[in-house]
Amino acid sequence: QIADLRGLLDLNLKKCFYELNRLNRYIQNVKDSQMRIILTLRYVQGSSWQKIAYAIGENDEQYPRRKHNSFLKAIDEF
């Protein structure tokens, strides 16, 4: 049973690395460099909106959140 669980854990870990690589490839293809930073900080590093705002030189956490949401909306409409 332990061996089965280890096998499942290994499989899930491989899936996670696969998805992380897919996410990184997608982010690398985003043309807007600031949006790449926002996406990386949010989805790869799990940063809060406030930390993202500070990282891109903004004080208001609403700025990166609005930019992010506009980006996603534009993709959805595409």
CSV table of C-alpha atoms in Angstrom, one decimal:
chain,number,residue,atom,x,y,z
A,1,GLN,CA,0.0,0.0,0.0
A,2,ILE,CA,2.9,2.4,0.8
A,3,ALA,CA,4.4,1.6,-2.6
A,4,ASP,CA,1.1,2.4,-4.3
A,5,LEU,CA,0.9,5.7,-2.5
A,6,ARG,CA,4.5,6.6,-3.5
A,7,GLY,CA,3.6,5.8,-7.1
A,8,LEU,CA,0.6,8.0,-6.9
A,9,LEU,CA,2.6,10.8,-5.3
A,10,ASP,CA,5.3,10.5,-8.0
A,11,LEU,CA,2.7,10.6,-10.8
A,12,ASN,CA,1.0,13.7,-9.2
A,13,LEU,CA,4.4,15.4,-8.9
A,14,LYS,CA,5.2,14.8,-12.5
A,15,LYS,CA,1.8,16.2,-13.5
A,16,CYS,CA,2.5,19.3,-11.4
A,17,PHE,CA,5.9,19.8,-13.1
A,18,TYR,CA,4.2,19.4,-16.5
A,19,GLU,CA,1.6,22.0,-15.7
A,20,LEU,CA,4.2,24.4,-14.2
A,21,ASN,CA,6.2,24.1,-17.5
A,22,ARG,CA,3.0,24.7,-19.5
A,23,LEU,CA,2.2,27.8,-17.4
A,24,ASN,CA,5.8,29.1,-17.7
A,25,ARG,CA,5.8,28.6,-21.5
A,26,TYR,CA,2.5,30.5,-21.8
A,27,ILE,CA,3.7,33.4,-19.6
A,28,GLN,CA,6.9,33.6,-21.7
A,29,ASN,CA,4.8,34.2,-24.8
A,30,VAL,CA,2.9,37.2,-23.3
A,31,LYS,CA,4.0,40.3,-25.1
A,32,ASP,CA,3.6,42.8,-22.3
A,33,SER,CA,6.6,42.5,-20.0
A,34,GLN,CA,4.7,43.9,-17.0
A,35,MET,CA,1.9,41.4,-17.5
A,36,ARG,CA,4.5,38.6,-17.6
A,37,ILE,CA,5.8,39.8,-14.2
A,38,ILE,CA,2.2,40.0,-12.8
A,39,LEU,CA,1.3,36.5,-14.1
A,40,THR,CA,4.6,35.0,-12.8
A,41,LEU,CA,4.3,36.5,-9.3
A,42,ARG,CA,0.6,35.6,-9.0
A,43,TYR,CA,0.5,32.1,-10.5
A,44,VAL,CA,4.0,30.7,-10.2
A,45,GLN,CA,5.1,32.3,-6.9
A,46,GLY,CA,1.6,32.7,-5.4
A,47,SER,CA,2.2,36.4,-4.4
A,48,SER,CA,-0.5,38.6,-3.0
A,49,TRP,CA,-1.8,41.5,-5.0
A,50,GLN,CA,-0.1,43.9,-2.6
A,51,LYS,CA,3.3,42.2,-3.1
A,52,ILE,CA,2.8,42.3,-6.8
A,53,ALA,CA,1.9,46.0,-6.8
A,54,TYR,CA,5.1,46.7,-4.8
A,55,ALA,CA,7.2,44.5,-7.2
A,56,ILE,CA,6.1,46.5,-10.2
A,57,GLY,CA,6.5,49.9,-8.5
A,58,GLU,CA,2.9,50.6,-7.6
A,59,ASN,CA,1.4,51.2,-4.2
A,60,ASP,CA,-2.2,50.3,-5.0
A,61,GLU,CA,-2.9,46.6,-5.2
A,62,GLN,CA,-5.9,47.4,-7.4
A,63,TYR,CA,-3.6,48.3,-10.3
A,64,PRO,CA,-2.1,44.9,-11.0
A,65,ARG,CA,-5.5,43.2,-10.2
A,66,ARG,CA,-7.3,45.4,-12.8
A,67,LYS,CA,-4.5,44.9,-15.4
A,68,HIS,CA,-4.7,41.1,-14.8
A,69,ASN,CA,-8.5,41.0,-15.1
A,70,SER,CA,-8.4,43.1,-18.2
A,71,PHE,CA,-5.8,40.8,-19.7
A,72,LEU,CA,-8.0,37.7,-18.9
A,73,LYS,CA,-11.1,39.4,-20.3
A,74,ALA,CA,-9.3,40.2,-23.5
A,75,ILE,CA,-8.2,36.6,-23.9
A,76,ASP,CA,-11.7,35.3,-23.1
A,77,GLU,CA,-13.2,37.6,-25.8
A,78,PHE,CA,-10.6,36.4,-28.3
